[in-house]
Amino acid sequence: MTAVFAMASQLASAQATARKSNDLSDLFSDVIVAKGKGFEINRSELDNAVITTKANRVSQGNPIPAYMNNEIEAQILDKLVTTKIILLKATKDQARNGKLNAEVFLKDLIQQHPSQEAFERQLVSTGMALDYFRKQLFEQAIVKEVIDADLKAGYFVPDEKAREFYQTKKEAFAIPERAELRNIYIPLRSTLTGDPLPLAEQAKRLTRAEEVQSKAATGEDFIKLVKSYSEDVVTKEKDGEVTIARGSNNPVLEDAVFSLKQGQVSSVIKTGTGYHIVKLIKIHPKEYQSFSEVVDRIKMQLEAEYVQQLLPDYLAKLKDAAALELHLD
């Protein structure tokens, strides 16, 4: 909860700063911290980006220590400057293509959540509103369009080079051993706040989980038990069907599942979030994606590495040409 309070404090500070800026906007002009040909960056814009970055780091459990404040501020200002300069270079086609790509990416991202409201709540927990997040996506997508056009022009990755990469990095294309199963999930945390339920309620849920496990172990229809008892809304629509891979982020559940035989029902498995009763459907052995499946991805990665090598000199030249002036204390 300390991290949550710290993040809330930072967000409150951000809101207070914004209100103060609005109140004084008629009396004082916003201080310029950087400018170049065709653009300026004000202190309020920099402060907003810094506060958002800090809140995001807090939400990840990795807050920025105070002694790094100046360094982080300088890094963020450099990114803002770079973005402004490259956006000024963008053609209408590059701007349009970047925005289209960003819209597709954002739509896919939202669809990975139960609803847009759930997605926006998650954004807020990281210090960002949807409009701010969308703006950042659009800008970075356009920046990528410009950089790719300038640095990837004429660069081509032959199949032979891609295949060599595939052979030397084959483990990167491994599909780990996977367990296909049905899962009955009884949570021990509030679905609204994420906080642990009261101990008395947790005890009731353990009793319920043990009763469900007993019914499943004696042969009752597992899908019907999923429909009646599981509280996982997403998997419930799929009759509780889930696939867990080796190396997942839930080792307790993973170890229990991979110790089962096909068709076997587990005992009650307690994880950090709740109780699980699972029935193993099938184990899929480890395999590898074929070269034809990943060749395009490999070429994209090699192109990205090529661009990354050229990027420092490219950005330095853009900044020189922009007649950049920094006014950061």
Coordinates of C-alpha atoms in Angstrom, one line a residue:
M1 CA 0.0 0.0 0.0
T2 CA 3.0 2.4 0.5
A3 CA 3.6 2.4 -3.2
V4 CA 0.0 3.2 -3.9
F5 CA 0.0 6.1 -1.4
A6 CA 3.3 7.4 -3.0
M7 CA 1.8 7.2 -6.4
A8 CA -1.3 9.0 -5.3
S9 CA 0.8 11.7 -3.7
Q10 CA 2.7 12.2 -7.0
L11 CA -0.5 12.3 -8.9
A12 CA -2.0 14.8 -6.5
S13 CA 1.2 16.8 -6.8
A14 CA 0.8 16.7 -10.6
Q15 CA -2.8 17.9 -10.3
A16 CA -1.8 20.7 -7.9
T17 CA 1.0 21.8 -10.3
A18 CA -1.4 21.9 -13.2
R19 CA -4.0 23.9 -11.2
K20 CA -1.3 26.4 -10.2
S21 CA -0.1 26.7 -13.7
N22 CA -3.6 27.4 -14.9
D23 CA -4.1 30.0 -12.2
L24 CA -1.0 31.9 -13.0
S25 CA -1.2 31.5 -16.8
D26 CA -2.7 34.9 -17.2
L27 CA 0.0 36.6 -15.1
F28 CA 3.2 34.8 -16.1
S29 CA 4.3 33.0 -19.2
D30 CA 5.5 29.4 -18.8
V31 CA 9.2 29.1 -18.5
I32 CA 10.9 27.7 -21.6
V33 CA 13.4 24.9 -20.7
A34 CA 14.4 24.0 -24.3
K35 CA 13.9 25.5 -27.8
G36 CA 15.1 25.0 -31.3
K37 CA 14.0 25.7 -34.9
G38 CA 10.2 25.4 -34.9
F39 CA 9.6 24.3 -31.4
E40 CA 9.7 25.2 -27.7
I41 CA 9.3 23.0 -24.6
N42 CA 7.8 24.6 -21.4
R43 CA 8.5 23.7 -17.8
S44 CA 4.9 22.5 -17.4
E45 CA 5.2 20.1 -20.2
L46 CA 8.5 18.7 -18.8
D47 CA 7.0 18.5 -15.3
N48 CA 4.0 16.6 -16.5
A49 CA 6.3 14.0 -18.3
V50 CA 8.5 13.7 -15.2
I51 CA 5.6 13.2 -12.8
T52 CA 4.0 10.6 -15.1
T53 CA 7.3 8.7 -15.3
K54 CA 7.7 8.7 -11.6
A55 CA 4.1 7.6 -11.0
N56 CA 4.6 4.8 -13.5
R57 CA 7.8 3.6 -11.8
V58 CA 6.0 3.6 -8.4
S59 CA 3.2 1.5 -9.8
Q60 CA 5.8 -1.0 -10.9
G61 CA 7.3 -1.2 -7.4
N62 CA 10.5 0.5 -8.7
P63 CA 10.3 4.2 -7.5
I64 CA 13.0 6.7 -8.7
P65 CA 15.3 7.6 -5.8
A66 CA 15.6 11.3 -5.0
Y67 CA 19.3 11.5 -5.9
M68 CA 18.4 10.6 -9.5
N69 CA 15.8 13.4 -10.0
N70 CA 18.1 15.7 -12.0
E71 CA 19.4 12.8 -14.2
I72 CA 15.9 11.6 -14.9
E73 CA 14.6 15.1 -15.7
A74 CA 17.5 15.6 -18.1
Q75 CA 16.8 12.2 -19.8
I76 CA 13.1 13.0 -20.2
L77 CA 13.9 16.5 -21.6
D78 CA 16.2 14.9 -24.1
K79 CA 13.4 12.6 -25.2
L80 CA 11.0 15.4 -25.5
V81 CA 13.5 17.4 -27.6
T82 CA 14.2 14.5 -29.9
T83 CA 10.5 13.8 -30.4
K84 CA 9.7 17.5 -31.2
I85 CA 12.6 17.6 -33.8
I86 CA 11.6 14.4 -35.5
L87 CA 7.9 15.3 -35.6
L88 CA 8.8 18.4 -37.4
K89 CA 10.4 16.3 -40.1
A90 CA 7.4 14.0 -40.6
T91 CA 5.6 14.2 -43.9
K92 CA 1.8 14.0 -44.1
D93 CA 2.1 10.4 -45.2
Q94 CA 4.4 9.5 -42.3
A95 CA 2.1 11.2 -39.8
R96 CA -1.0 9.5 -41.2
N97 CA 0.7 6.0 -41.3
G98 CA 2.1 6.5 -37.8
K99 CA -1.4 7.4 -36.4
L100 CA -3.0 4.5 -38.1
N101 CA -0.4 2.1 -36.7
A102 CA -0.9 3.6 -33.3
E103 CA -4.7 3.2 -33.5
V104 CA -4.4 -0.5 -34.4
F105 CA -1.9 -1.1 -31.5
L106 CA -4.1 0.7 -29.0
K107 CA -7.2 -1.2 -30.2
D108 CA -5.4 -4.5 -29.7
L109 CA -4.1 -3.4 -26.3
I110 CA -7.6 -2.5 -25.1
Q111 CA -9.0 -5.8 -26.4
Q112 CA -6.6 -7.7 -24.1
H113 CA -8.6 -6.3 -21.2
P114 CA -12.1 -7.2 -20.0
S115 CA -13.3 -3.7 -21.1
Q116 CA -12.1 -0.3 -22.0
E117 CA -12.9 0.9 -18.5
A118 CA -10.7 -1.8 -17.1
F119 CA -7.9 -0.7 -19.4
E120 CA -8.3 2.9 -18.4
R121 CA -8.2 2.0 -14.7
Q122 CA -5.0 0.2 -15.3
L123 CA -3.6 3.3 -17.1
V124 CA -4.6 5.5 -14.2
S125 CA -2.8 3.2 -11.8
T126 CA 0.4 3.8 -13.8
G127 CA -0.1 7.6 -13.7
M128 CA -1.5 8.1 -17.2
A129 CA -4.9 9.1 -18.6
L130 CA -6.1 7.6 -21.8
D131 CA -5.7 10.9 -23.8
Y132 CA -2.1 11.3 -22.6
F133 CA -1.3 7.7 -23.4
R134 CA -2.8 8.0 -26.9
K135 CA -0.9 11.1 -27.6
Q136 CA 2.4 9.4 -26.6
L137 CA 1.6 6.4 -28.8
F138 CA 0.8 8.6 -31.8
E139 CA 4.0 10.6 -31.4
Q140 CA 6.3 7.6 -31.0
A141 CA 4.6 5.8 -34.0
I142 CA 5.2 8.9 -36.2
V143 CA 8.8 9.1 -34.9
K144 CA 9.4 5.5 -35.9
E145 CA 8.0 6.2 -39.4
V146 CA 10.5 9.1 -39.9
I147 CA 13.5 7.2 -38.5
D148 CA 12.8 4.1 -40.5
A149 CA 12.4 6.1 -43.7
D150 CA 15.7 7.9 -43.0
L151 CA 17.8 5.1 -41.7
K152 CA 16.4 1.9 -43.3
A153 CA 16.2 3.2 -46.8
G154 CA 18.0 0.8 -49.1
Y155 CA 18.9 -1.7 -46.3
F156 CA 17.9 -5.3 -47.0
V157 CA 18.3 -8.4 -44.8
P158 CA 18.9 -11.4 -47.1
D159 CA 17.4 -14.8 -46.2
E160 CA 20.9 -16.3 -45.6
K161 CA 21.6 -13.8 -42.8
A162 CA 18.2 -14.4 -41.3
R163 CA 18.7 -18.1 -41.4
E164 CA 22.1 -17.8 -39.8
F165 CA 20.5 -15.8 -37.0
Y166 CA 17.8 -18.5 -36.6
Q167 CA 20.3 -21.3 -36.3
T168 CA 22.5 -19.4 -33.7
K169 CA 19.5 -18.1 -31.6
K170 CA 17.2 -21.1 -32.0
E171 CA 16.2 -21.2 -28.3
A172 CA 14.7 -17.8 -28.8
F173 CA 12.1 -19.5 -31.0
A174 CA 11.3 -22.4 -28.7
I175 CA 7.7 -23.1 -27.7
P176 CA 8.0 -24.4 -24.2
E177 CA 6.3 -27.5 -22.9
R178 CA 2.6 -26.6 -22.3
A179 CA -0.2 -28.0 -20.2
E180 CA -3.7 -27.7 -21.5
L181 CA -6.2 -27.9 -18.6
R182 CA -9.5 -26.8 -17.1
N183 CA -9.4 -24.6 -14.1
I184 CA -11.8 -23.8 -11.3
Y185 CA -10.7 -20.6 -9.6
I186 CA -11.9 -19.3 -6.2
P187 CA -10.2 -16.0 -5.4
L188 CA -8.9 -14.8 -2.0
R189 CA -8.8 -11.2 -3.0
S190 CA -11.5 -8.6 -3.7
T191 CA -12.2 -8.3 -7.4
L192 CA -12.8 -4.5 -6.9
T193 CA -9.8 -3.5 -4.8
G194 CA -7.4 -6.4 -5.1
D195 CA -7.1 -6.5 -1.3
P196 CA -7.1 -9.8 0.6
L197 CA -10.5 -10.9 1.8
P198 CA -11.2 -11.1 5.6
L199 CA -9.8 -14.3 7.2
A200 CA -13.3 -15.6 7.9
E201 CA -14.3 -15.3 4.3
Q202 CA -11.0 -16.9 3.2
A203 CA -11.8 -19.9 5.5
K204 CA -15.2 -20.3 3.8
R205 CA -13.6 -20.2 0.4
L206 CA -11.2 -22.9 1.4
T207 CA -14.1 -25.1 2.6
R208 CA -15.8 -24.5 -0.7
A209 CA -12.7 -25.3 -2.7
E210 CA -12.3 -28.6 -0.8
E211 CA -15.9 -29.5 -1.5
V212 CA -15.5 -28.8 -5.2
Q213 CA -12.3 -30.8 -5.4
S214 CA -14.0 -33.8 -3.7
K215 CA -16.8 -33.6 -6.3
A216 CA -14.4 -33.4 -9.2
A217 CA -12.2 -36.2 -7.9
T218 CA -15.2 -38.6 -7.6
G219 CA -16.1 -38.0 -11.3
E220 CA -18.6 -35.2 -11.4
D221 CA -18.7 -33.3 -14.7
F222 CA -15.8 -30.9 -14.5
I223 CA -17.3 -28.4 -16.9
K224 CA -20.5 -28.2 -14.9
L225 CA -18.4 -27.6 -11.8
V226 CA -16.5 -24.8 -13.6
K227 CA -19.9 -23.2 -14.5
S228 CA -21.2 -23.5 -11.0
Y229 CA -18.1 -22.6 -8.9
S230 CA -15.3 -20.8 -10.8
E231 CA -15.1 -17.1 -10.4
D232 CA -12.8 -16.5 -13.4
V233 CA -15.1 -14.7 -15.8
V234 CA -12.8 -14.9 -18.8
T235 CA -12.0 -18.6 -18.7
K236 CA -15.5 -19.5 -17.5
E237 CA -16.8 -18.6 -20.9
K238 CA -14.3 -21.2 -22.3
D239 CA -15.4 -23.9 -19.9
G240 CA -12.4 -23.1 -17.7
E241 CA -9.9 -24.0 -20.4
V242 CA -6.4 -22.6 -19.9
T243 CA -2.9 -23.3 -21.2
I244 CA 0.1 -22.9 -18.9
A245 CA 3.7 -23.0 -20.2
R246 CA 6.8 -24.0 -18.5
G247 CA 8.5 -20.9 -17.1
S248 CA 5.2 -19.1 -16.4
N249 CA 4.9 -16.4 -13.7
N250 CA 2.9 -18.7 -11.5
P251 CA 5.4 -21.5 -10.4
V252 CA 3.2 -22.9 -7.7
L253 CA 0.3 -23.6 -10.1
E254 CA 2.8 -24.7 -12.8
D255 CA 4.5 -27.3 -10.6
A256 CA 1.2 -28.7 -9.5
V257 CA -0.2 -29.0 -13.1
F258 CA 2.9 -30.6 -14.6
S259 CA 2.9 -33.3 -11.9
L260 CA -0.6 -34.5 -13.0
K261 CA -1.4 -37.3 -15.5
Q262 CA -3.8 -36.8 -18.3
G263 CA -7.4 -36.6 -17.1
Q264 CA -6.3 -36.4 -13.4
V265 CA -7.8 -33.8 -11.0
S266 CA -5.5 -31.9 -8.7
S267 CA -5.8 -31.3 -5.0
V268 CA -6.7 -27.8 -4.0
I269 CA -3.8 -25.5 -5.1
K270 CA -3.3 -22.3 -3.2
T271 CA -1.5 -19.4 -5.1
G272 CA -1.1 -15.8 -4.1
T273 CA -4.5 -14.8 -5.4
G274 CA -6.7 -17.8 -4.7
Y275 CA -7.5 -21.5 -4.8
H276 CA -7.4 -23.6 -8.0
I277 CA -8.7 -27.0 -8.8
V278 CA -7.5 -28.2 -12.2
K279 CA -8.0 -31.1 -14.5
L280 CA -5.2 -31.9 -16.9
I281 CA -6.4 -32.3 -20.5
K282 CA -3.1 -32.8 -22.3
I283 CA 0.7 -32.0 -22.2
H284 CA 2.2 -30.5 -25.3
P285 CA 6.0 -31.2 -25.6
K286 CA 8.5 -28.5 -26.3
E287 CA 8.9 -27.6 -29.9
Y288 CA 10.4 -24.9 -32.2
Q289 CA 8.8 -22.5 -34.6
S290 CA 10.0 -23.1 -38.1
F291 CA 12.2 -20.7 -40.0
S292 CA 9.4 -19.8 -42.3
E293 CA 7.2 -18.8 -39.4
V294 CA 9.7 -16.4 -37.9
V295 CA 11.8 -15.2 -40.9
D296 CA 9.8 -11.9 -41.1
R297 CA 10.2 -11.3 -37.4
I298 CA 14.0 -12.0 -37.6
K299 CA 14.4 -9.6 -40.5
M300 CA 12.5 -6.9 -38.5
Q301 CA 14.8 -7.4 -35.5
L302 CA 18.0 -7.3 -37.6
E303 CA 16.7 -4.1 -39.3
A304 CA 16.0 -2.6 -35.8
E305 CA 19.5 -3.5 -34.7
Y306 CA 20.9 -1.8 -37.8
V307 CA 18.9 1.3 -37.1
Q308 CA 20.0 1.3 -33.5
Q309 CA 23.6 1.4 -34.5
L310 CA 23.0 4.5 -36.7
L311 CA 20.7 6.3 -34.3
P312 CA 23.2 8.2 -32.0
D313 CA 24.9 9.9 -34.9
Y314 CA 21.6 10.6 -36.7
L315 CA 20.1 12.2 -33.6
A316 CA 23.2 14.3 -32.9
K317 CA 23.1 15.7 -36.4
L318 CA 19.4 16.6 -36.0
K319 CA 20.0 18.4 -32.8
D320 CA 22.9 20.3 -34.3
A321 CA 20.8 21.4 -37.2
A322 CA 17.9 22.4 -34.9
A323 CA 20.1 25.1 -33.2
L324 CA 19.1 23.6 -29.8
E325 CA 19.1 25.7 -26.7
L326 CA 18.6 24.2 -23.2
H327 CA 17.6 26.3 -20.2
L328 CA 17.4 23.6 -17.5
D329 CA 18.8 24.5 -14.1

